[in-house]
Coordinates of C-alpha atoms and ligand atoms in Angstrom, one line a residue:
M598 CA -36.4 -46.3 -67.4
T599 CA -37.1 -44.7 -70.7
E600 CA -34.8 -41.9 -71.7
V601 CA -37.3 -40.0 -73.7
D602 CA -38.8 -36.7 -72.5
P603 CA -42.4 -37.6 -71.5
T604 CA -43.7 -34.2 -72.4
E605 CA -43.0 -35.0 -76.1
T606 CA -44.2 -38.6 -76.4
S607 CA -46.3 -39.8 -73.6
R608 CA -50.0 -40.7 -74.0
A609 CA -50.5 -40.4 -70.3
W610 CA -48.8 -37.0 -70.2
S611 CA -51.2 -35.8 -72.9
A612 CA -54.2 -37.2 -71.1
L613 CA -53.1 -35.4 -67.9
T614 CA -52.6 -32.2 -69.8
A615 CA -56.1 -32.4 -71.2
H616 CA -57.5 -33.4 -67.8
R617 CA -55.8 -30.4 -66.2
D618 CA -57.2 -28.0 -68.8
A619 CA -60.7 -29.4 -68.4
R620 CA -60.7 -29.0 -64.6
A621 CA -58.7 -25.8 -64.3
D622 CA -61.4 -23.8 -62.5
V623 CA -62.5 -26.5 -60.1
T624 CA -61.8 -25.5 -56.5
L625 CA -61.1 -27.5 -53.4
R626 CA -64.4 -26.2 -52.0
E627 CA -66.2 -27.7 -54.9
L628 CA -64.3 -31.0 -54.7
F629 CA -65.2 -31.4 -51.1
A630 CA -68.8 -30.2 -51.5
G631 CA -69.6 -32.9 -53.9
D632 CA -67.9 -35.7 -52.2
D633 CA -68.8 -36.8 -48.6
D634 CA -66.0 -39.1 -47.9
R635 CA -63.2 -37.3 -49.8
G636 CA -61.3 -36.6 -46.5
E637 CA -61.1 -40.4 -45.7
R638 CA -60.9 -41.8 -49.2
L639 CA -58.0 -39.6 -50.4
A640 CA -55.9 -40.4 -47.4
L641 CA -53.8 -43.4 -46.8
A642 CA -52.0 -45.3 -44.1
V643 CA -48.3 -45.6 -45.0
G644 CA -46.8 -47.6 -42.1
D645 CA -47.7 -45.6 -39.0
L646 CA -48.1 -42.4 -41.0
W647 CA -51.5 -41.1 -42.0
V648 CA -51.0 -39.3 -45.3
D649 CA -53.9 -37.0 -46.2
I650 CA -53.8 -35.8 -49.8
S651 CA -57.5 -34.9 -49.9
K652 CA -56.6 -31.2 -49.9
Q653 CA -54.6 -31.6 -53.1
P654 CA -56.1 -30.4 -56.4
V655 CA -56.8 -33.9 -57.6
T656 CA -59.8 -36.2 -58.2
D657 CA -59.9 -39.9 -58.5
D658 CA -59.5 -39.4 -62.2
T659 CA -56.3 -37.4 -61.7
L660 CA -54.8 -40.1 -59.5
G661 CA -55.7 -42.7 -62.0
L662 CA -54.1 -40.8 -64.8
L663 CA -51.0 -40.2 -62.7
A664 CA -50.8 -43.9 -62.0
D665 CA -51.0 -44.5 -65.8
L666 CA -48.1 -42.0 -66.2
A667 CA -46.1 -43.9 -63.6
D668 CA -46.7 -47.2 -65.4
E669 CA -46.0 -45.7 -68.8
R670 CA -42.8 -44.2 -67.6
G671 CA -41.7 -47.4 -65.9
M672 CA -41.5 -45.8 -62.5
P673 CA -42.4 -48.9 -60.4
G674 CA -39.8 -50.9 -62.4
F675 CA -37.2 -48.4 -61.7
M676 CA -37.8 -48.5 -58.0
E677 CA -37.7 -52.3 -58.2
R678 CA -34.3 -52.2 -60.1
M679 CA -33.0 -49.8 -57.5
M680 CA -33.9 -52.1 -54.6
A681 CA -32.4 -55.1 -56.5
G682 CA -29.0 -53.4 -56.7
E683 CA -28.9 -52.7 -60.4
P684 CA -26.7 -49.8 -61.5
V685 CA -29.5 -47.3 -61.6
N686 CA -27.1 -44.4 -61.0
S687 CA -26.1 -44.4 -64.6
T688 CA -23.8 -41.4 -64.7
E689 CA -21.7 -42.8 -61.9
G690 CA -22.1 -46.4 -63.0
R691 CA -23.3 -47.8 -59.7
A692 CA -26.2 -49.0 -57.7
A693 CA -28.2 -46.8 -55.3
L694 CA -28.8 -49.3 -52.6
H695 CA -29.7 -47.3 -49.5
T696 CA -32.5 -49.8 -49.0
A697 CA -29.8 -52.5 -48.3
L698 CA -28.7 -50.5 -45.3
R699 CA -31.9 -51.5 -43.5
A700 CA -32.4 -54.9 -45.1
P701 CA -32.8 -57.6 -42.4
H702 CA -30.0 -60.0 -41.5
G703 CA -30.1 -63.1 -43.7
T704 CA -31.5 -61.4 -46.8
T705 CA -29.3 -61.4 -49.9
I706 CA -28.9 -58.4 -52.2
Q707 CA -26.1 -58.6 -54.7
V708 CA -24.0 -55.9 -56.3
D709 CA -21.6 -57.1 -59.0
G710 CA -22.3 -60.7 -57.8
T711 CA -21.4 -60.1 -54.2
D712 CA -23.9 -60.1 -51.3
V713 CA -23.9 -56.7 -49.6
V714 CA -26.2 -57.3 -46.7
H715 CA -23.6 -59.3 -44.7
G716 CA -21.2 -56.3 -44.9
V717 CA -23.9 -53.9 -43.8
H718 CA -24.6 -56.0 -40.6
D719 CA -20.9 -56.4 -39.9
T720 CA -20.6 -52.6 -39.9
L721 CA -23.7 -52.1 -37.8
G722 CA -22.3 -54.6 -35.3
R723 CA -19.0 -52.8 -35.1
M724 CA -20.8 -49.4 -34.7
A725 CA -22.9 -50.9 -31.9
D726 CA -19.9 -52.3 -30.1
L727 CA -18.2 -48.8 -30.1
V728 CA -21.4 -47.1 -29.1
D729 CA -22.0 -49.5 -26.2
R730 CA -18.5 -48.8 -24.9
L731 CA -19.1 -45.1 -25.3
R732 CA -22.5 -45.1 -23.6
S733 CA -21.3 -47.2 -20.7
G734 CA -18.2 -45.2 -20.0
R735 CA -15.9 -48.1 -21.1
L736 CA -14.4 -46.2 -24.1
L737 CA -11.2 -44.7 -22.8
G738 CA -9.2 -41.8 -24.3
A739 CA -5.4 -41.5 -24.5
T740 CA -5.1 -40.4 -20.9
G741 CA -7.3 -43.2 -19.6
R742 CA -10.3 -41.1 -18.9
P743 CA -13.7 -42.2 -20.2
V744 CA -14.9 -40.5 -23.4
S745 CA -18.1 -38.5 -22.7
A746 CA -18.5 -36.4 -25.9
L747 CA -18.7 -37.1 -29.6
V748 CA -18.3 -34.4 -32.2
S749 CA -19.4 -35.5 -35.7
L750 CA -17.8 -33.5 -38.5
G751 CA -19.2 -33.6 -42.1
I752 CA -21.3 -31.7 -44.5
G753 CA -24.3 -32.3 -46.8
G754 CA -25.3 -35.9 -46.6
S755 CA -22.6 -36.5 -44.1
Y756 CA -24.2 -34.0 -41.7
L757 CA -27.8 -33.3 -42.4
G758 CA -29.3 -36.7 -41.8
P759 CA -27.6 -37.5 -38.5
A760 CA -27.9 -34.0 -37.2
M761 CA -31.6 -33.8 -38.1
A762 CA -32.3 -37.2 -36.6
T763 CA -30.4 -36.5 -33.4
G764 CA -32.4 -33.3 -32.9
A765 CA -35.6 -35.1 -33.7
L766 CA -34.9 -37.8 -31.2
A767 CA -33.4 -35.5 -28.6
H768 CA -35.8 -36.8 -26.0
Q769 CA -34.1 -40.2 -26.3
A770 CA -30.5 -38.9 -26.0
H771 CA -28.1 -40.5 -23.5
P772 CA -28.1 -38.0 -20.6
D773 CA -24.4 -38.2 -20.0
L774 CA -23.1 -38.2 -23.5
D775 CA -22.7 -34.9 -25.3
V776 CA -23.2 -35.5 -29.1
R777 CA -22.5 -32.4 -31.3
F778 CA -22.2 -31.7 -35.0
A779 CA -20.3 -29.2 -37.1
S780 CA -20.5 -28.8 -40.8
N781 CA -19.8 -25.2 -41.9
L782 CA -16.4 -24.2 -43.3
D783 CA -16.8 -21.1 -41.2
G784 CA -14.3 -21.7 -38.3
A785 CA -16.9 -20.3 -35.9
D786 CA -18.9 -23.6 -36.4
I787 CA -16.3 -26.0 -35.2
T788 CA -15.1 -23.5 -32.6
A789 CA -18.7 -23.5 -31.2
A790 CA -18.9 -27.3 -31.5
L791 CA -15.7 -27.8 -29.4
R792 CA -16.4 -25.1 -26.9
G793 CA -16.4 -26.3 -23.4
L794 CA -15.3 -29.8 -24.3
D795 CA -12.2 -31.5 -23.0
P796 CA -10.0 -33.1 -25.7
T797 CA -9.1 -35.9 -23.3
T798 CA -12.7 -37.0 -23.1
T799 CA -13.8 -36.3 -26.7
L800 CA -14.1 -38.5 -29.7
V801 CA -14.1 -36.7 -33.1
L802 CA -16.0 -38.6 -35.8
I803 CA -15.1 -37.5 -39.3
C804 CA -17.9 -38.3 -41.7
S805 CA -17.0 -38.1 -45.3
K806 CA -17.7 -40.6 -48.0
T807 CA -14.9 -39.4 -50.1
F808 CA -12.6 -38.1 -47.3
T809 CA -11.7 -35.2 -49.7
T810 CA -14.5 -32.7 -49.1
A811 CA -12.7 -29.4 -48.4
E812 CA -15.1 -28.2 -45.6
T813 CA -14.8 -31.5 -43.7
M814 CA -11.0 -31.9 -44.2
V815 CA -10.3 -28.4 -42.9
A816 CA -12.5 -29.0 -39.8
A817 CA -10.9 -32.4 -39.3
E818 CA -7.4 -30.8 -39.3
S819 CA -8.6 -28.2 -36.8
A820 CA -10.1 -30.9 -34.6
R821 CA -6.9 -33.0 -34.8
A822 CA -4.8 -30.0 -33.7
W823 CA -7.2 -29.3 -30.9
L824 CA -7.0 -32.9 -29.8
A825 CA -3.2 -32.8 -30.0
D826 CA -3.1 -29.7 -27.8
G827 CA -5.0 -31.7 -25.1
V828 CA -3.6 -35.2 -25.3
G829 CA -0.3 -35.0 -27.1
T830 CA 0.7 -36.2 -30.6
D831 CA -1.0 -39.6 -30.6
V832 CA -4.6 -38.7 -30.9
S833 CA -5.7 -41.9 -32.5
A834 CA -7.9 -42.9 -29.6
H835 CA -9.9 -39.8 -30.2
L836 CA -10.5 -40.0 -33.9
A837 CA -13.0 -42.1 -35.8
A838 CA -14.2 -42.1 -39.4
A839 CA -17.3 -43.0 -41.4
T840 CA -16.1 -43.2 -45.0
T841 CA -15.8 -45.1 -48.2
A842 CA -12.1 -44.1 -48.5
S843 CA -10.6 -46.1 -45.7
G844 CA -7.1 -45.6 -47.1
R845 CA -7.4 -41.8 -46.9
A846 CA -8.8 -42.1 -43.3
A847 CA -5.7 -44.2 -42.4
A848 CA -3.4 -41.7 -44.0
F849 CA -5.1 -39.0 -41.8
G850 CA -4.2 -41.1 -38.7
I851 CA -7.4 -42.9 -38.0
D852 CA -7.2 -46.3 -36.5
P853 CA -8.8 -48.9 -38.8
A854 CA -10.5 -50.3 -35.7
L855 CA -12.3 -46.9 -35.5
T856 CA -13.0 -46.6 -39.2
F857 CA -16.5 -47.6 -40.3
S858 CA -17.3 -48.4 -43.9
V859 CA -19.8 -46.4 -46.0
P860 CA -20.4 -48.4 -49.2
D861 CA -19.9 -46.5 -52.4
W862 CA -23.4 -47.6 -53.6
V863 CA -24.9 -45.3 -50.9
G864 CA -25.5 -41.7 -52.0
G865 CA -24.5 -39.1 -49.4
R866 CA -28.1 -37.8 -49.0
F867 CA -29.3 -41.3 -48.5
S868 CA -26.6 -42.3 -46.0
L869 CA -28.3 -41.7 -42.6
P870 CA -28.8 -45.4 -42.0
S871 CA -25.1 -46.1 -42.8
A872 CA -22.0 -45.5 -40.6
V873 CA -22.6 -41.8 -41.2
G874 CA -25.4 -42.2 -38.6
L875 CA -22.8 -43.2 -35.9
G876 CA -23.3 -39.9 -34.0
L877 CA -27.1 -40.6 -34.0
M878 CA -26.5 -44.1 -32.8
A879 CA -24.3 -42.8 -30.0
S880 CA -27.0 -40.4 -28.9
I881 CA -30.0 -42.8 -28.9
G882 CA -28.3 -46.2 -28.6
P883 CA -28.0 -49.2 -31.0
D884 CA -31.5 -50.5 -30.2
A885 CA -33.2 -47.3 -31.0
F886 CA -31.0 -47.0 -34.1
G887 CA -32.3 -50.5 -35.0
D888 CA -35.8 -49.2 -34.6
L889 CA -35.1 -46.4 -37.0
L890 CA -33.8 -48.9 -39.6
A891 CA -36.9 -51.0 -39.0
G892 CA -39.1 -48.0 -39.7
M893 CA -37.3 -47.3 -42.9
R894 CA -37.6 -51.0 -43.9
A895 CA -41.4 -50.9 -43.3
I896 CA -41.7 -48.2 -45.9
D897 CA -39.3 -50.0 -48.3
E898 CA -41.6 -53.0 -48.0
H899 CA -44.7 -50.8 -48.5
L900 CA -43.0 -49.4 -51.6
A901 CA -42.2 -52.8 -53.0
A902 CA -45.5 -54.5 -52.3
T903 CA -48.2 -51.8 -52.9
P904 CA -49.8 -50.9 -56.2
V905 CA -49.2 -47.4 -57.4
S906 CA -52.8 -46.3 -56.6
S907 CA -52.2 -46.8 -52.9
N908 CA -48.5 -46.5 -52.7
G909 CA -47.6 -43.6 -50.4
P910 CA -44.2 -42.6 -51.7
M911 CA -45.2 -43.2 -55.4
L912 CA -48.3 -41.1 -55.0
L913 CA -46.4 -38.3 -53.3
G914 CA -43.8 -38.3 -56.0
L915 CA -46.5 -38.2 -58.7
L916 CA -48.1 -35.3 -56.9
D917 CA -44.8 -33.5 -57.0
V918 CA -44.8 -34.1 -60.8
W919 CA -48.4 -33.0 -61.0
H920 CA -47.6 -29.7 -59.2
R921 CA -44.4 -28.9 -61.0
S922 CA -45.0 -30.1 -64.5
F923 CA -48.7 -29.6 -64.9
L924 CA -49.7 -26.9 -62.4
G925 CA -46.5 -24.8 -62.6
A926 CA -45.7 -24.8 -58.9
S927 CA -42.1 -23.6 -58.4
S928 CA -41.6 -24.6 -54.8
L929 CA -42.7 -27.0 -52.1
A930 CA -42.9 -25.8 -48.5
V931 CA -42.4 -28.3 -45.7
V932 CA -43.7 -27.3 -42.3
P933 CA -43.2 -29.8 -39.4
Y934 CA -45.3 -28.9 -36.4
S935 CA -42.5 -30.2 -34.1
S936 CA -39.6 -28.1 -33.0
Q937 CA -37.4 -31.2 -32.8
L938 CA -38.0 -31.7 -36.5
G939 CA -36.5 -28.2 -37.1
L940 CA -33.8 -29.4 -39.4
F941 CA -36.1 -31.6 -41.4
P942 CA -36.7 -29.0 -44.1
A943 CA -33.0 -28.5 -44.5
Y944 CA -32.5 -32.2 -44.7
L945 CA -35.1 -32.4 -47.4
Q946 CA -33.6 -29.5 -49.3
Q947 CA -30.5 -31.7 -49.9
L948 CA -32.5 -34.9 -50.5
M949 CA -34.9 -33.4 -53.0
M950 CA -32.9 -30.5 -54.6
E951 CA -29.7 -32.5 -55.1
S952 CA -31.7 -35.3 -56.5
L953 CA -34.2 -33.5 -58.6
G954 CA -32.3 -30.4 -59.7
K955 CA -31.4 -31.8 -63.1
R956 CA -31.8 -30.3 -66.6
V957 CA -30.9 -33.3 -68.7
L958 CA -32.4 -36.8 -69.0
M959 CA -30.5 -40.0 -68.3
D960 CA -29.0 -40.0 -71.8
G961 CA -27.8 -36.4 -71.5
S962 CA -30.4 -34.8 -73.7
A963 CA -32.1 -31.7 -72.4
V964 CA -35.4 -31.9 -70.6
T965 CA -38.1 -29.7 -72.2
G966 CA -40.2 -29.1 -69.1
D967 CA -39.4 -28.4 -65.5
T968 CA -38.0 -30.8 -63.0
G969 CA -37.3 -30.3 -59.2
A970 CA -39.0 -27.5 -57.3
V971 CA -37.3 -25.4 -54.7
V972 CA -37.9 -27.0 -51.3
W973 CA -38.0 -24.8 -48.2
G974 CA -39.7 -24.5 -44.9
A975 CA -39.5 -24.0 -41.1
P976 CA -41.3 -25.4 -38.1
G977 CA -44.9 -24.5 -37.4
T978 CA -46.1 -22.5 -35.7
D979 CA -43.0 -20.2 -36.2
G980 CA -43.6 -20.3 -40.0
Q981 CA -47.1 -19.1 -39.5
H982 CA -45.7 -15.8 -38.1
A983 CA -43.2 -15.5 -40.9
F984 CA -44.1 -16.8 -44.4
F985 CA -47.7 -18.0 -44.1
Q986 CA -49.0 -14.6 -45.1
L987 CA -47.6 -15.3 -48.6
L988 CA -49.0 -18.8 -48.6
H989 CA -52.5 -17.5 -47.8
Q990 CA -52.7 -14.3 -49.8
G991 CA -49.7 -14.3 -52.1
T992 CA -50.2 -14.5 -55.9
E993 CA -48.7 -18.0 -56.4
P994 CA -50.2 -21.1 -54.7
V995 CA -47.3 -22.9 -52.9
P996 CA -47.9 -26.6 -52.2
C997 CA -47.2 -27.4 -48.6
D998 CA -46.5 -30.5 -46.6
L999 CA -47.7 -30.0 -43.0
I1000 CA -46.3 -32.7 -40.6
G1001 CA -47.7 -33.3 -37.2
V1002 CA -47.1 -35.7 -34.4
A1003 CA -50.0 -36.8 -32.2
R1004 CA -48.3 -37.6 -29.0
P1005 CA -46.0 -34.9 -27.6
V1006 CA -42.4 -35.5 -26.6
A1007 CA -42.9 -32.9 -23.9
D1008 CA -45.9 -30.8 -22.9
P1009 CA -45.3 -29.0 -19.6
R1010 CA -48.7 -28.3 -17.9
Q1011 CA -50.4 -30.1 -20.8
A1012 CA -50.8 -26.6 -22.3
H1013 CA -49.0 -26.9 -25.6
H1014 CA -49.7 -29.8 -27.8
D1015 CA -53.4 -29.6 -28.6
G1016 CA -52.9 -26.0 -29.6
L1017 CA -49.9 -26.9 -31.8
I1018 CA -51.8 -29.6 -33.7
A1019 CA -54.9 -27.4 -33.9
N1020 CA -52.8 -24.8 -35.7
L1021 CA -51.7 -27.4 -38.2
F1022 CA -55.2 -28.6 -38.9
A1023 CA -56.4 -25.0 -39.0
Q1024 CA -53.8 -23.9 -41.5
A1025 CA -54.6 -26.8 -43.8
E1026 CA -58.3 -25.9 -43.6
A1027 CA -57.7 -22.2 -44.1
L1028 CA -55.4 -22.7 -47.0
A1029 CA -57.8 -25.1 -48.8
F1030 CA -61.1 -23.3 -48.3
G1031 CA -60.1 -19.6 -47.6
L1032 CA -62.7 -17.0 -46.7
T1033 CA -64.9 -15.5 -49.4
T1034 CA -65.7 -11.8 -49.5
D1035 CA -69.3 -12.5 -48.5
E1036 CA -68.1 -14.7 -45.6
A1037 CA -65.7 -12.0 -44.5
A1038 CA -68.6 -9.4 -44.6
T1039 CA -70.7 -11.5 -42.3
T1040 CA -68.0 -11.4 -39.7
G1041 CA -68.2 -7.7 -39.6
V1042 CA -65.3 -6.7 -41.8
P1043 CA -65.7 -3.1 -42.9
P1044 CA -66.3 -2.8 -46.7
D1045 CA -63.0 -0.9 -47.3
L1046 CA -61.1 -3.9 -45.8
L1047 CA -63.0 -6.7 -47.5
A1048 CA -60.5 -7.2 -50.3
H1049 CA -57.7 -7.3 -47.8
R1050 CA -59.4 -9.8 -45.5
T1051 CA -60.6 -12.2 -48.3
F1052 CA -58.7 -15.5 -48.5
P1053 CA -58.7 -17.1 -51.9
G1054 CA -58.3 -20.7 -50.6
N1055 CA -57.5 -23.5 -53.0
R1056 CA -54.0 -23.7 -51.7
P1057 CA -52.9 -27.3 -51.7
T1058 CA -51.5 -29.2 -48.7
T1059 CA -50.6 -32.7 -47.8
V1060 CA -51.0 -33.4 -44.1
I1061 CA -48.9 -36.1 -42.6
L1062 CA -49.9 -37.2 -39.1
A1063 CA -47.6 -39.5 -37.1
P1064 CA -48.6 -41.1 -33.8
E1065 CA -45.3 -40.1 -32.1
L1066 CA -41.8 -39.0 -32.7
S1067 CA -40.2 -42.4 -32.2
P1068 CA -37.1 -43.7 -34.0
S1069 CA -39.3 -46.0 -36.1
V1070 CA -41.7 -43.2 -37.1
L1071 CA -38.7 -40.9 -38.0
G1072 CA -37.3 -43.7 -40.1
Q1073 CA -40.6 -44.1 -41.9
L1074 CA -40.8 -40.4 -42.6
V1075 CA -37.3 -40.3 -44.0
A1076 CA -37.8 -43.3 -46.2
L1077 CA -41.2 -41.9 -47.4
Y1078 CA -39.4 -38.8 -48.7
E1079 CA -36.5 -40.7 -50.1
H1080 CA -38.7 -42.9 -52.2
R1081 CA -41.0 -40.0 -53.2
T1082 CA -38.0 -38.2 -54.5
V1083 CA -36.7 -41.1 -56.6
A1084 CA -40.3 -41.8 -57.8
A1085 CA -40.6 -38.2 -59.2
A1086 CA -37.1 -38.5 -60.8
A1087 CA -38.1 -41.8 -62.5
V1088 CA -41.2 -40.2 -64.0
W1089 CA -39.2 -37.3 -65.3
G1090 CA -36.4 -39.6 -66.6
I1091 CA -33.6 -37.8 -64.7
N1092 CA -30.9 -39.3 -62.5
P1093 CA -31.7 -38.7 -58.9
F1094 CA -28.4 -40.1 -57.6
D1095 CA -25.7 -37.8 -59.0
Q1096 CA -24.9 -34.1 -58.2
W1097 CA -22.5 -32.9 -60.8
G1098 CA -23.9 -29.4 -60.3
V1099 CA -21.9 -28.8 -57.1
E1100 CA -18.5 -29.4 -58.8
L1101 CA -18.0 -26.2 -60.8
G1102 CA -18.3 -24.0 -57.7
K1103 CA -16.0 -26.3 -55.7
S1104 CA -13.2 -26.1 -58.3
L1105 CA -13.5 -22.3 -58.6
A1106 CA -13.4 -22.0 -54.8
R1107 CA -10.1 -24.0 -54.7
R1108 CA -8.6 -21.6 -57.2
I1109 CA -9.9 -18.5 -55.5
T1110 CA -8.7 -19.7 -52.1
D1111 CA -5.2 -19.6 -53.5
E1112 CA -5.7 -16.2 -55.0
L1113 CA -7.1 -14.8 -51.7
V1114 CA -3.9 -16.0 -49.9
D1115 CA -1.3 -15.2 -52.6
G1116 CA -1.9 -12.1 -54.5
S1117 CA 1.2 -12.3 -56.7
G1118 CA -0.5 -13.8 -59.8
P1119 CA -2.8 -12.1 -62.2
L1120 CA -6.6 -12.5 -61.7
A1121 CA -8.4 -13.8 -64.7
H1122 CA -12.0 -13.9 -63.6
D1123 CA -14.8 -11.6 -64.6
T1124 CA -14.4 -8.0 -63.4
S1125 CA -16.8 -8.5 -60.6
T1126 CA -15.0 -11.5 -59.1
N1127 CA -11.6 -9.9 -59.6
S1128 CA -12.8 -6.8 -57.8
L1129 CA -14.3 -8.8 -54.9
I1130 CA -11.0 -10.7 -54.5
R1131 CA -9.0 -7.5 -54.4
R1132 CA -11.4 -5.8 -52.0
Y1133 CA -11.3 -8.9 -49.7
R1134 CA -7.5 -8.9 -49.8
R1135 CA -7.5 -5.2 -48.9
L1136 CA -9.9 -5.8 -46.0
R1137 CA -7.6 -8.6 -44.7
G1138 CA -4.6 -6.2 -45.0
R1139 CA -3.0 -8.3 -47.8
S1140 CA -3.1 -5.9 -50.6
G1141 CA 0.6 -5.0 -50.3
E1142 CA 1.8 -8.6 -50.6
Ligands
F6P2054 O1 -22.6 -31.4 -51.9 C1 -22.0 -32.4 -52.6 C2 -21.7 -33.6 -51.8 O2 -21.1 -34.5 -52.6 C3 -23.0 -34.3 -51.3 O3 -23.7 -35.0 -52.2 C4 -22.4 -35.0 -50.1 O4 -23.4 -35.5 -49.2 C5 -21.5 -34.0 -49.5 O5 -21.0 -33.3 -50.7 C6 -20.4 -34.5 -48.6 O6 -19.6 -35.4 -49.3 P1 -18.6 -36.4 -48.5 O7 -19.4 -37.3 -47.7 O8 -17.8 -37.1 -49.5 O9 -17.7 -35.5 -47.7

């Protein structure tokens, strides 16, 4: 990947800027009016997903120019090098090989001269063995009782993927196995997660690549104490780990037989298909987990084999660049019309904002334009009754991804699903085409309300329609967003695989934690922070210490 800011040097960038300026006033109404098959032509099948970008502010020319930009920036080559195991994570000096986690048995991908696929399948086999015993009641706790609950502890990438996917596939959950997650440092979170469970029948899975993350370690210690209260001092039958740091897990008291390796070439936010997904595998079973991996692999293959002009993840990444760098959009809303995909926007926040929230290029020089947008969202139709007002009539167009699933996971009385999907399609149509003042007048709107009841339209959406919420489709959706994110980063020339931005706050929190507990030393923060620390100490009755 070139390390030069494209806004300064790129011919394709300049061509896109000129193209944007020339078509600045063209509306989606006009684009559709002059183009009878736009709705079909500007949509593509990506695996089982139908990805409709026709309501995006683009023409065939725009897409051609964006493909030129991708080529000029070496984006396809970067994706290729990533999948080949090259050290594309330059600031941490390692590969970013999440695609190897779903590579088929028998393929070879080398990192530093060693094949990694064999190890991946070894771990998957060990995970499946544990999960089979768990799901069949053959995994016994310290007192000889079968384990019937799994509590997965972890945060960020060690939580969002498996929690999101376990929720998404709740209709496939084992009926007699209680799988729960806790992530927040707030003690209320783990307290809620353990509530009603019996330590003698519970397995606590500690997911942490580093096994040093403060939130997870505090929760792990609380869980270990809770287990010890129930089963006595030897809690090793009730603790498992998914980690890169097997030594630290062993020091914590976790049996190597219950420790599952997360390779260091997997980024946390890309780690769902690794051992971090053990909670998900426990819930849906090894076969369904295998289907999830197969779905991801289908998109990996699409990514590798499809030219930019019809490559789903690459086009979506290029559209993100188009919106952010050329049209000035500052956020992306993601609205899944599926309550079981409720955590998907939060999952994408980490994936996209940790990956794209960068202000320097690969070589450390400052970017001159904008990079990652704010990602946010909530399930439809709830979002329609909360933030869609701003999407329709606010002053800033917000690009939206609207995600729908054709076949329902549940539809009591057959009264829900058609209405749900009708809302998705209706929102995309209303956002794109709006309602002119004249049209509003013909519907009988009184003149004094016409301005209020006019919809400007021209608000961009991508509609993603999936046939069903199966493990394979979910895997496809996740991989689509993973590759889209990396594709955008490659065009911008930033490193999507590091997250140094979280470190400063972490180290300050460590220092302040000590100061909140022990007030004997002087406080050397700014006056606001010093004052907040003192006020907190008073509220906790510690001021006299
Ligand atoms: O938030 C920073 C981060 O490093 C994420 O990238 C990561 O997913 C999360 O913390 C958890 O890290 P670990 O798996 O090492 O506990």
